[in-house]
Amino acid sequence: MIRNARVTRNARVTHDPTRREPRSAAESALLEAWRSARIGRRDFLRHAALLGMAAPFAGCSRAPPAAGGSGLITVGMPVPAGLIDPLTVGDTGGACLLSQCGEYLAVSDPDLRLRPQLALGWSPNEDGSVWTFKIRPGVKFHDGRTLTANDVAATMNRLADPANGSTALSAFAGALSKGGARALDLGTVEFRLDAPNGTFPYLVSSDNFNAIILPADYDGGYERNFNGTGPFRLERYVPKARASFVRNTEYWGPQASPARVLFSFYDSIQAQVLAMQGGQLDVLLHVPVQGGQGLLADPRLNIVALPSSAHEQVHMRTDQGRFADKRVRRAVALALNRENLVRGMFRGRAALGNDSPFARLYPATDPDVPQRRFDLSEAKELMAAAGVPNGFQAMLTTERYQELPDYAVVIQNAVRKIGIDLTLNVEDQSAYYGRAVFGSSDWLDSQMGIEDYGHRGVPNTFLSASLGSKGPFNAAHFKNREYDELAASYIAALDLSTQRAYAGRIQRLLLEETPVIIAYFYDWLSVTAKNVSGVRPGASGQLNLAEARATRV
């Protein structure tokens, strides 16, 4: 649906980036890979956009809204977890509301291709340690001030400042420090990075949902006015209840189709399902397979399914206890029938995982790395070799969120067949995450656990934050010098062939070590009524309603 529409628009582009001379070694390598048929058109266009080659012809222009239709679009979504502050939002509901009034330098589309938004284009230096962005002129904030490069630089330095406690630090750690962004003039921003980074534009795109551009003097209180540059302006925000937005008549691009959008907050998926089935909503932001079965089978509704890199990660402590032996960790991974998980728990709306963050949808993922399969015989052999042929007792701790409790039961039953007696400890999210620092978090301190990771257009945050030796989310306490070096080399690489070579080595190392189990990557599912069109969700939680239309009978 969305993907087909995107492909149709791309097919009308006549500009061919292979017809001009490349500007860098990375561009030359990409063009050579394209011309020698080592990569396909989709991967070429995605990487060309990343390097800034395709930015001039991959803009986000759209047709003006058609006449007729409804002036109101109604949306159901979870209650935002806390204050709507771009610095600290870390939940789906908050990300969705940010995307109504706020905009990014670029947008990562369902094909993981970057499209310019507030940036006109970008380019790296030779080693990817400096990236330069040209900023779109003539853009105004809702309070009437004109957007400049100073606002962009201030926004990014604010997010990169540890003193602000921004959620974006998980993406910026090791990449961008406070002061790394500076305005060269009113229309140009330069990012001097902590280390070379071949995919840096994703870190300042919608892929990092905290990175909406704010005025340089922003000092909090975003809920008062939602001051941004987007196609909608705040009408009213009632915490824990609802939010409404109206068309921004001063928007820099084509006017939004709906005159007004209304978001209603619900504290359970069951309440959202009933409201959608009862015709009270035009759109449901997100529905999980578990709990949303009634919607997925309802012929009156459309399901918008986006393949994603979102996954549930099972960690095992590599620094203590029985799980310190990698043979035990591999045995646990082999005891899981991941094909059954995809068919049963997700009804096919997920892709197999191979115990690394490299989902199949990433162009850099090495497709030649063998897929780990269900093998009880090998699992029992590994347990015996580790000196525990009769198994042992352990505790698995996780959060009460969507299908995680069910997944915990699946794991408990699976490892029982190789002698491991798992006790389950399922907690509320606040108890599970605690202060989210080592020593004060059941998530980070547990012997074994499961946590949910949202979609990212590149795996950098997964690689560094959750598996790096100094990663703030390294619940497995995995410390491996070879891994750290490979991850740093992968992140630094500018050309796709080099990225894939390092990715393959990382994938194989993680299969050998198995600090975590990533059995599947689940699809992002949004729901619309049959009479609604033009709704464009993002797998990170954003919701683009600028082209949404509801035909009322």
Coordinates of C-alpha atoms in Angstrom, one line a residue:
M1 CA 0.0 0.0 0.0
I2 CA 2.3 2.8 1.2
R3 CA 5.3 1.1 -0.4
N4 CA 3.6 0.7 -3.7
A5 CA 2.6 4.4 -3.7
R6 CA 6.2 5.4 -2.9
V7 CA 7.6 3.2 -5.7
T8 CA 5.1 4.8 -8.2
R9 CA 6.3 8.3 -7.4
N10 CA 9.9 7.3 -7.6
A11 CA 9.3 5.8 -11.0
R12 CA 8.4 9.3 -12.4
V13 CA 11.9 10.6 -11.5
T14 CA 14.0 11.1 -14.6
H15 CA 17.2 12.3 -12.9
D16 CA 19.8 9.5 -12.9
P17 CA 22.5 10.0 -10.2
T18 CA 24.8 7.5 -12.1
R19 CA 25.2 10.0 -14.9
R20 CA 27.3 12.5 -13.0
E21 CA 30.8 12.1 -11.7
P22 CA 31.0 11.0 -8.1
R23 CA 32.3 13.5 -5.5
S24 CA 34.0 11.0 -3.1
A25 CA 35.5 7.5 -2.7
A26 CA 32.3 6.4 -1.0
E27 CA 30.2 7.5 -4.0
S28 CA 32.6 5.8 -6.4
A29 CA 32.4 2.5 -4.5
L30 CA 28.6 2.7 -4.5
L31 CA 28.4 3.4 -8.2
E32 CA 30.8 0.6 -8.9
A33 CA 28.6 -1.8 -6.8
W34 CA 25.5 -0.7 -8.7
R35 CA 27.1 -1.0 -12.2
S36 CA 28.6 -4.4 -11.4
A37 CA 25.1 -5.6 -10.1
R38 CA 26.5 -6.5 -6.7
I39 CA 23.6 -4.4 -5.2
G40 CA 20.0 -3.9 -6.5
R41 CA 18.2 -0.7 -7.3
R42 CA 16.5 -0.4 -3.9
D43 CA 19.8 -0.6 -2.0
F44 CA 21.5 1.7 -4.4
L45 CA 18.8 4.4 -4.0
R46 CA 18.8 4.1 -0.2
H47 CA 22.5 4.5 0.1
A48 CA 22.7 7.2 -2.5
A49 CA 20.2 9.2 -0.4
L50 CA 22.2 8.6 2.7
L51 CA 25.3 10.0 1.1
G52 CA 23.4 13.0 -0.2
M53 CA 23.6 11.9 -3.9
A54 CA 19.9 11.6 -4.2
A55 CA 18.7 14.4 -2.0
P56 CA 17.9 16.8 -4.8
F57 CA 15.4 14.4 -6.4
A58 CA 14.1 12.6 -3.3
G59 CA 12.3 15.6 -1.7
C60 CA 9.1 15.4 0.2
S61 CA 6.9 17.4 -2.1
R62 CA 3.3 16.2 -2.4
A63 CA 0.2 17.1 -4.4
P64 CA -2.1 19.7 -2.9
P65 CA -5.1 18.3 -1.0
A66 CA -8.0 17.2 -3.2
A67 CA -11.3 18.9 -2.8
G68 CA -14.0 17.2 -0.7
G69 CA -13.5 14.6 1.9
S70 CA -13.6 15.1 5.7
G71 CA -12.1 18.0 7.6
L72 CA -11.6 15.8 10.7
I73 CA -9.5 12.7 11.3
T74 CA -9.8 10.9 14.6
V75 CA -7.0 8.8 16.0
G76 CA -6.7 6.3 18.9
M77 CA -3.4 5.8 20.7
P78 CA -1.9 4.8 24.0
V79 CA -1.7 7.4 26.8
P80 CA 1.7 9.1 26.6
A81 CA 4.0 7.8 29.3
G82 CA 5.0 11.2 30.6
L83 CA 5.5 14.8 29.7
I84 CA 5.6 15.7 26.0
D85 CA 9.1 17.1 25.9
P86 CA 11.2 16.4 22.8
L87 CA 14.3 15.9 25.0
T88 CA 12.9 13.1 27.1
V89 CA 10.0 11.4 25.2
G90 CA 10.7 7.7 24.9
D91 CA 7.4 6.1 24.2
T92 CA 5.1 5.5 21.1
G93 CA 2.4 7.9 22.2
G94 CA 4.9 10.7 22.8
A95 CA 6.7 10.1 19.5
C96 CA 3.3 10.2 17.6
L97 CA 2.4 13.6 19.1
L98 CA 5.8 15.1 18.4
S99 CA 5.4 14.2 14.8
Q100 CA 2.2 16.3 14.4
C101 CA 3.8 19.7 15.0
G102 CA 7.5 18.9 14.8
E103 CA 9.7 18.1 11.8
Y104 CA 13.1 16.5 11.2
L105 CA 16.1 17.3 9.0
A106 CA 15.1 14.1 7.1
V107 CA 12.5 11.4 7.2
S108 CA 13.2 7.7 7.0
D109 CA 10.5 6.1 4.8
P110 CA 9.2 2.5 5.0
D111 CA 12.0 1.4 2.6
L112 CA 14.5 2.9 5.0
R113 CA 15.4 5.5 2.4
L114 CA 16.0 9.1 3.8
R115 CA 13.9 11.9 2.3
P116 CA 14.9 15.5 2.9
Q117 CA 12.5 17.5 5.1
L118 CA 14.0 20.6 6.8
A119 CA 17.3 19.8 5.2
L120 CA 17.6 20.3 1.5
G121 CA 20.6 17.9 1.3
W122 CA 23.8 16.7 3.0
S123 CA 27.2 15.3 2.3
P124 CA 30.1 13.8 4.3
N125 CA 33.9 14.5 4.2
E126 CA 36.2 11.8 3.0
D127 CA 36.1 9.7 6.1
G128 CA 32.6 10.5 7.4
S129 CA 33.8 12.4 10.5
V130 CA 32.2 15.7 9.3
W131 CA 28.8 16.0 7.7
T132 CA 27.4 19.2 6.2
F133 CA 23.7 19.9 5.9
K134 CA 22.0 22.6 3.9
I135 CA 18.8 23.9 5.6
R136 CA 15.6 24.7 3.8
P137 CA 14.9 28.4 3.5
G138 CA 11.6 30.1 4.2
V139 CA 10.4 27.8 7.0
K140 CA 8.6 29.4 9.9
F141 CA 8.0 28.1 13.4
H142 CA 4.4 28.3 14.6
D143 CA 5.2 31.4 16.7
G144 CA 6.2 33.2 13.5
R145 CA 10.0 33.1 13.8
T146 CA 12.0 31.9 10.8
L147 CA 14.0 28.7 11.0
T148 CA 17.8 29.1 10.6
A149 CA 20.8 26.9 11.0
N150 CA 21.3 28.3 14.5
D151 CA 18.1 26.6 15.5
V152 CA 19.3 23.3 14.1
A153 CA 22.7 23.4 15.7
A154 CA 21.2 24.4 19.1
T155 CA 18.6 21.6 18.9
M156 CA 21.3 19.0 18.3
N157 CA 23.7 20.3 20.9
R158 CA 20.9 20.3 23.4
L159 CA 20.1 16.7 22.7
A160 CA 23.7 15.7 22.9
D161 CA 24.3 17.4 26.3
P162 CA 24.3 14.7 29.0
A163 CA 23.1 17.3 31.5
N164 CA 19.7 17.3 29.8
G165 CA 19.1 13.6 30.2
S166 CA 17.8 13.3 26.6
T167 CA 16.6 10.0 25.3
A168 CA 18.5 10.8 22.1
L169 CA 21.8 10.2 23.9
S170 CA 21.4 6.4 23.2
A171 CA 21.8 7.3 19.5
F172 CA 24.3 10.2 19.9
A173 CA 26.6 8.4 22.3
G174 CA 30.0 8.0 20.6
A175 CA 28.8 9.9 17.6
L176 CA 27.9 13.5 18.5
S177 CA 28.9 15.4 21.6
K178 CA 27.6 18.8 22.8
G179 CA 29.2 21.5 20.7
G180 CA 29.7 19.1 17.7
A181 CA 27.0 21.0 15.7
R182 CA 27.6 24.5 14.6
A183 CA 26.0 26.9 12.1
L184 CA 28.4 28.0 9.4
D185 CA 25.9 30.5 8.1
L186 CA 22.1 30.9 8.4
G187 CA 21.5 28.0 5.9
T188 CA 24.4 25.6 6.7
V189 CA 25.0 23.3 9.6
E190 CA 28.3 21.4 10.1
F191 CA 28.4 18.3 12.4
R192 CA 31.9 17.4 13.7
L193 CA 31.5 13.9 15.0
D194 CA 33.3 12.0 17.8
A195 CA 34.3 9.4 15.3
P196 CA 33.6 8.6 11.6
N197 CA 30.0 7.6 11.1
G198 CA 28.9 6.4 7.7
T199 CA 25.2 6.5 8.5
F200 CA 25.0 9.7 10.6
P201 CA 22.1 11.3 8.7
Y202 CA 19.8 8.7 10.2
L203 CA 20.7 9.9 13.7
V204 CA 19.3 13.4 13.0
S205 CA 16.2 12.1 11.1
S206 CA 12.8 10.7 12.1
D207 CA 14.7 7.6 13.0
N208 CA 15.7 9.5 16.2
F209 CA 12.2 10.7 17.1
N210 CA 13.5 13.1 19.7
A211 CA 15.3 15.1 17.0
I212 CA 12.5 17.5 15.9
I213 CA 13.9 20.9 15.3
L214 CA 13.1 23.5 18.0
P215 CA 13.9 27.2 18.4
A216 CA 17.4 27.9 19.6
D217 CA 16.1 29.4 22.8
Y218 CA 13.9 26.4 23.8
D219 CA 14.0 25.9 27.5
G220 CA 11.1 23.5 28.2
G221 CA 7.4 23.7 28.5
Y222 CA 6.7 22.1 25.1
E223 CA 3.2 21.1 26.1
R224 CA 2.1 24.7 26.3
N225 CA 2.3 25.3 22.6
F226 CA 3.9 22.4 20.7
N227 CA 6.0 25.1 18.8
G228 CA 7.4 23.5 15.7
T229 CA 7.5 23.8 11.9
G230 CA 5.0 21.1 10.9
P231 CA 1.8 21.0 9.0
F232 CA -0.4 21.1 12.1
R233 CA -0.6 23.5 15.0
L234 CA -1.7 22.7 18.6
E235 CA -5.4 23.4 19.3
R236 CA -5.6 21.9 22.7
Y237 CA -3.7 19.3 24.8
V238 CA -5.3 17.6 27.8
P239 CA -2.8 15.4 29.5
K240 CA -3.8 11.7 29.9
A241 CA -7.0 12.4 27.8
R242 CA -6.7 13.9 24.4
A243 CA -4.9 16.3 22.0
S244 CA -6.2 18.2 19.0
F245 CA -4.4 20.0 16.2
V246 CA -5.5 22.2 13.3
R247 CA -4.1 22.9 9.9
N248 CA -1.0 25.2 9.9
T249 CA -2.0 27.8 7.2
E250 CA 1.6 29.2 7.2
Y251 CA 3.2 25.8 6.5
W252 CA 6.2 25.9 4.1
G253 CA 4.8 23.0 2.0
P254 CA 1.4 22.1 0.6
Q255 CA -1.4 22.6 3.1
A256 CA -2.5 19.6 5.1
S257 CA -5.7 17.9 3.8
P258 CA -7.5 17.6 7.2
A259 CA -8.5 20.8 8.8
R260 CA -8.3 19.2 12.2
V261 CA -7.0 16.0 13.8
L262 CA -8.1 14.6 17.1
F263 CA -6.2 12.1 19.2
S264 CA -7.9 10.2 22.0
F265 CA -5.7 8.4 24.6
Y266 CA -6.6 4.9 25.8
D267 CA -5.0 3.0 28.7
S268 CA -5.4 -0.5 27.2
I269 CA -5.3 -2.1 23.8
Q270 CA -8.7 -3.6 24.5
A271 CA -10.2 -0.1 24.8
Q272 CA -8.6 0.9 21.5
V273 CA -9.9 -2.2 19.7
L274 CA -13.4 -1.6 20.9
A275 CA -13.3 2.1 19.9
M276 CA -12.0 1.1 16.4
Q277 CA -14.5 -1.6 15.9
G278 CA -17.3 0.7 17.1
G279 CA -16.6 3.3 14.5
Q280 CA -15.4 6.0 16.9
L281 CA -12.0 6.2 15.2
D282 CA -10.6 6.7 11.7
V283 CA -7.1 5.5 12.6
L284 CA -5.5 3.4 15.3
L285 CA -1.8 4.3 15.7
H286 CA -0.5 0.8 16.5
V287 CA -2.0 -2.6 17.3
P288 CA 0.0 -5.6 18.4
V289 CA -0.9 -9.0 17.1
Q290 CA -1.5 -10.3 20.6
G291 CA -4.7 -8.5 21.7
G292 CA -5.5 -7.1 18.3
Q293 CA -6.6 -10.3 16.6
G294 CA -10.2 -9.0 16.2
L295 CA -9.0 -6.0 14.2
L296 CA -6.6 -8.0 12.0
A297 CA -9.5 -10.1 10.8
D298 CA -12.1 -7.4 10.5
P299 CA -13.1 -6.9 6.8
R300 CA -14.3 -3.3 7.5
L301 CA -10.7 -2.2 8.3
N302 CA -7.4 -1.8 6.5
I303 CA -4.2 -3.0 8.1
V304 CA -1.1 -1.0 7.2
A305 CA 1.9 -3.4 7.9
L306 CA 5.4 -2.1 7.8
P307 CA 8.4 -4.5 8.1
S308 CA 10.6 -3.2 10.9
S309 CA 13.7 -3.8 12.9
A310 CA 11.7 -3.7 16.2
H311 CA 12.3 -6.8 18.3
E312 CA 12.2 -8.3 21.7
Q313 CA 15.7 -9.0 22.9
V314 CA 16.4 -11.9 25.4
H315 CA 19.6 -11.1 27.4
M316 CA 21.6 -13.6 29.5
R317 CA 24.3 -12.4 31.9
T318 CA 27.6 -13.3 30.4
D319 CA 29.6 -12.3 33.5
Q320 CA 28.2 -14.5 36.2
G321 CA 26.3 -17.8 36.9
R322 CA 25.5 -20.6 34.4
F323 CA 24.9 -18.2 31.5
A324 CA 28.6 -17.1 31.7
D325 CA 29.3 -20.2 29.6
K326 CA 28.5 -19.5 26.0
R327 CA 27.6 -23.1 25.3
V328 CA 24.7 -22.7 27.7
R329 CA 23.6 -19.5 26.0
R330 CA 23.7 -21.2 22.6
A331 CA 21.8 -24.1 23.9
V332 CA 19.0 -21.8 25.0
A333 CA 18.9 -20.2 21.6
L334 CA 18.7 -23.6 19.9
A335 CA 15.8 -24.7 22.1
L336 CA 13.6 -21.9 20.7
N337 CA 11.5 -22.8 17.6
R338 CA 11.5 -19.3 16.0
E339 CA 9.5 -20.4 13.0
N340 CA 6.7 -21.4 15.3
L341 CA 6.9 -18.1 17.1
V342 CA 6.5 -16.2 13.8
R343 CA 3.6 -18.3 12.7
G344 CA 1.9 -18.6 16.1
M345 CA 2.5 -15.6 18.3
F346 CA 2.7 -13.2 15.3
R347 CA 0.5 -14.9 12.7
G348 CA 3.2 -14.5 10.2
R349 CA 3.5 -10.7 10.7
A350 CA 7.2 -10.9 11.7
A351 CA 10.5 -11.9 10.1
L352 CA 13.0 -14.5 11.5
G353 CA 15.8 -13.1 13.7
N354 CA 19.3 -14.6 13.8
D355 CA 20.4 -13.5 17.3
S356 CA 22.0 -10.2 16.1
P357 CA 20.5 -6.7 15.5
F358 CA 21.0 -7.2 11.7
A359 CA 17.4 -7.6 10.5
R360 CA 17.0 -8.9 6.9
L361 CA 15.6 -5.5 5.8
Y362 CA 18.9 -3.8 6.4
P363 CA 20.9 -3.6 3.1
A364 CA 24.1 -4.1 5.1
T365 CA 23.0 -7.4 6.6
D366 CA 25.1 -10.3 5.2
P367 CA 22.5 -12.8 3.7
D368 CA 25.1 -15.6 3.6
V369 CA 25.3 -16.0 7.3
P370 CA 23.5 -19.3 8.2
Q371 CA 20.1 -18.9 10.0
R372 CA 20.1 -20.5 13.4
R373 CA 17.4 -23.2 13.6
F374 CA 15.6 -25.2 16.3
D375 CA 17.8 -28.1 17.3
L376 CA 17.1 -29.8 20.6
S377 CA 19.8 -32.5 20.1
E378 CA 22.6 -30.0 19.6
A379 CA 21.2 -28.0 22.6
K380 CA 21.4 -31.0 24.9
E381 CA 24.9 -31.8 23.7
L382 CA 26.0 -28.2 24.5
M383 CA 24.5 -28.5 28.0
A384 CA 26.4 -31.7 28.6
A385 CA 29.6 -30.2 27.3
A386 CA 29.1 -27.3 29.7
G387 CA 28.8 -29.7 32.6
V388 CA 25.1 -29.3 33.2
P389 CA 23.5 -32.3 31.5
N390 CA 20.6 -32.2 34.0
G391 CA 20.1 -28.5 33.7
F392 CA 19.8 -25.9 36.5
Q393 CA 17.4 -23.3 37.9
A394 CA 17.3 -19.7 36.9
M395 CA 15.0 -16.6 36.9
L396 CA 13.7 -14.7 33.8
T397 CA 12.5 -11.2 34.6
T398 CA 10.6 -9.1 32.1
E399 CA 8.0 -6.4 31.8
R400 CA 4.2 -6.6 31.5
Y401 CA 4.0 -5.2 27.9
Q402 CA 2.2 -6.5 24.9
E403 CA 3.2 -10.1 24.1
L404 CA 6.3 -10.2 26.4
P405 CA 4.6 -12.2 29.2
D406 CA 3.5 -14.8 26.6
Y407 CA 6.9 -14.9 25.1
A408 CA 8.4 -15.5 28.6
V409 CA 6.1 -18.5 29.0
V410 CA 7.2 -19.8 25.5
I411 CA 10.8 -19.6 26.6
Q412 CA 10.1 -21.2 29.9
N413 CA 8.5 -24.2 28.2
A414 CA 11.2 -24.4 25.6
V415 CA 14.2 -24.6 27.9
R416 CA 12.5 -27.1 30.2
K417 CA 13.2 -29.6 27.4
I418 CA 16.9 -29.1 28.0
G419 CA 16.7 -29.2 31.8
I420 CA 16.5 -25.5 32.6
D421 CA 13.9 -24.7 35.3
L422 CA 13.0 -21.1 34.7
T423 CA 11.0 -19.0 37.3
L424 CA 9.2 -16.1 35.7
N425 CA 9.1 -12.7 37.3
V426 CA 6.8 -10.4 35.3
E427 CA 6.8 -6.8 36.5
D428 CA 5.2 -3.5 35.7
Q429 CA 7.3 -1.4 33.3
S430 CA 8.4 1.1 36.0
A431 CA 9.6 -1.7 38.3
Y432 CA 11.4 -3.5 35.5
Y433 CA 13.3 -0.5 34.2
G434 CA 13.8 1.2 37.5
R435 CA 16.3 4.0 37.2
A436 CA 17.6 2.4 34.0
V437 CA 21.2 2.4 35.4
F438 CA 23.3 -0.6 36.4
G439 CA 22.7 -1.4 40.1
S440 CA 19.2 0.1 40.2
S441 CA 17.4 -1.7 37.4
D442 CA 15.9 -5.2 37.3
W443 CA 16.3 -4.9 33.5
L444 CA 20.0 -4.3 33.6
D445 CA 20.8 -6.4 36.7
S446 CA 18.7 -9.5 36.0
Q447 CA 20.1 -12.9 35.4
M448 CA 18.0 -13.3 32.3
G449 CA 15.4 -10.9 30.9
I450 CA 13.4 -9.7 27.9
E451 CA 13.0 -6.1 26.7
D452 CA 11.4 -4.5 23.7
Y453 CA 13.5 -2.4 21.3
G454 CA 11.8 -0.1 18.8
H455 CA 12.5 0.3 15.1
R456 CA 15.7 1.9 13.8
G457 CA 16.6 2.6 10.2
V458 CA 20.2 1.6 10.9
P459 CA 21.4 -0.8 13.7
N460 CA 24.0 1.5 15.2
T461 CA 22.1 2.1 18.5
F462 CA 21.5 -1.6 19.0
L463 CA 25.1 -2.4 18.3
S464 CA 26.6 0.2 20.6
A465 CA 24.1 0.8 23.3
S466 CA 22.8 -2.7 24.0
L467 CA 25.9 -4.8 23.1
G468 CA 29.0 -2.5 23.4
S469 CA 31.3 -3.0 26.4
K470 CA 30.4 0.5 27.6
G471 CA 26.8 0.4 26.3
P472 CA 24.3 1.9 28.8
F473 CA 21.7 -0.8 27.8
N474 CA 24.1 -3.8 27.9
A475 CA 21.9 -6.0 30.1
A476 CA 23.9 -9.0 29.1
H477 CA 27.1 -7.4 30.5
F478 CA 28.8 -8.5 27.3
K479 CA 32.4 -7.4 27.0
N480 CA 34.3 -8.5 23.9
R481 CA 37.1 -6.4 22.4
E482 CA 36.8 -8.0 19.0
Y483 CA 33.1 -7.1 18.9
D484 CA 33.7 -3.5 19.9
E485 CA 36.3 -3.1 17.2
L486 CA 34.1 -4.6 14.5
A487 CA 31.1 -2.5 15.6
A488 CA 33.2 0.7 15.5
S489 CA 34.5 -0.2 12.0
Y490 CA 31.0 -1.0 10.8
I491 CA 29.6 2.3 12.1
A492 CA 32.5 4.2 10.5
A493 CA 32.2 2.6 7.1
L494 CA 30.8 4.9 4.3
D495 CA 30.4 2.4 1.5
L496 CA 27.8 -0.4 1.5
S497 CA 30.3 -3.2 0.5
T498 CA 32.5 -2.4 3.5
Q499 CA 29.5 -2.2 5.8
R500 CA 28.3 -5.6 4.7
A501 CA 31.7 -7.2 5.2
Y502 CA 31.9 -6.0 8.8
A503 CA 28.2 -6.9 9.4
G504 CA 28.9 -10.5 8.4
R505 CA 31.7 -10.7 10.8
I506 CA 29.6 -9.2 13.6
Q507 CA 26.7 -11.6 12.8
R508 CA 29.0 -14.7 13.0
L509 CA 30.6 -13.5 16.2
L510 CA 27.3 -13.0 17.9
L511 CA 26.1 -16.4 16.8
E512 CA 29.2 -17.9 18.5
E513 CA 28.9 -15.8 21.7
T514 CA 25.1 -15.5 21.9
P515 CA 24.9 -12.8 24.6
V516 CA 21.3 -12.1 23.4
I517 CA 18.6 -13.9 21.5
I518 CA 16.7 -12.0 18.8
A519 CA 14.3 -14.6 17.5
Y520 CA 12.2 -12.3 15.3
F521 CA 11.6 -8.7 14.1
Y522 CA 7.9 -7.8 14.2
D523 CA 5.9 -5.7 11.7
W524 CA 4.6 -2.3 12.7
L525 CA 0.8 -2.5 12.3
S526 CA -1.5 0.5 12.1
V527 CA -5.2 0.3 11.4
T528 CA -7.5 2.6 9.3
A529 CA -11.2 2.5 8.5
K530 CA -12.0 1.5 4.9
N531 CA -13.1 5.0 4.0
V532 CA -9.8 6.5 5.1
S533 CA -6.8 7.0 2.8
G534 CA -3.4 8.8 2.8
V535 CA -2.4 7.8 6.3
R536 CA 1.3 7.3 6.5
P537 CA 2.6 5.7 9.7
G538 CA 6.2 5.2 10.6
A539 CA 7.6 2.1 12.3
S540 CA 9.2 4.4 15.0
G541 CA 5.8 5.6 16.1
Q542 CA 5.4 8.8 14.0
L543 CA 2.1 9.3 12.2
N544 CA 1.9 11.5 9.1
L545 CA -1.7 12.7 8.6
A546 CA -1.0 15.6 6.1
E547 CA -2.6 13.6 3.2
A548 CA -5.2 11.8 5.2
R549 CA -8.8 11.8 3.9
A550 CA -12.0 10.3 5.3
T551 CA -14.9 10.0 2.9
R552 CA -18.0 10.4 5.0
V553 CA -21.2 8.6 3.8

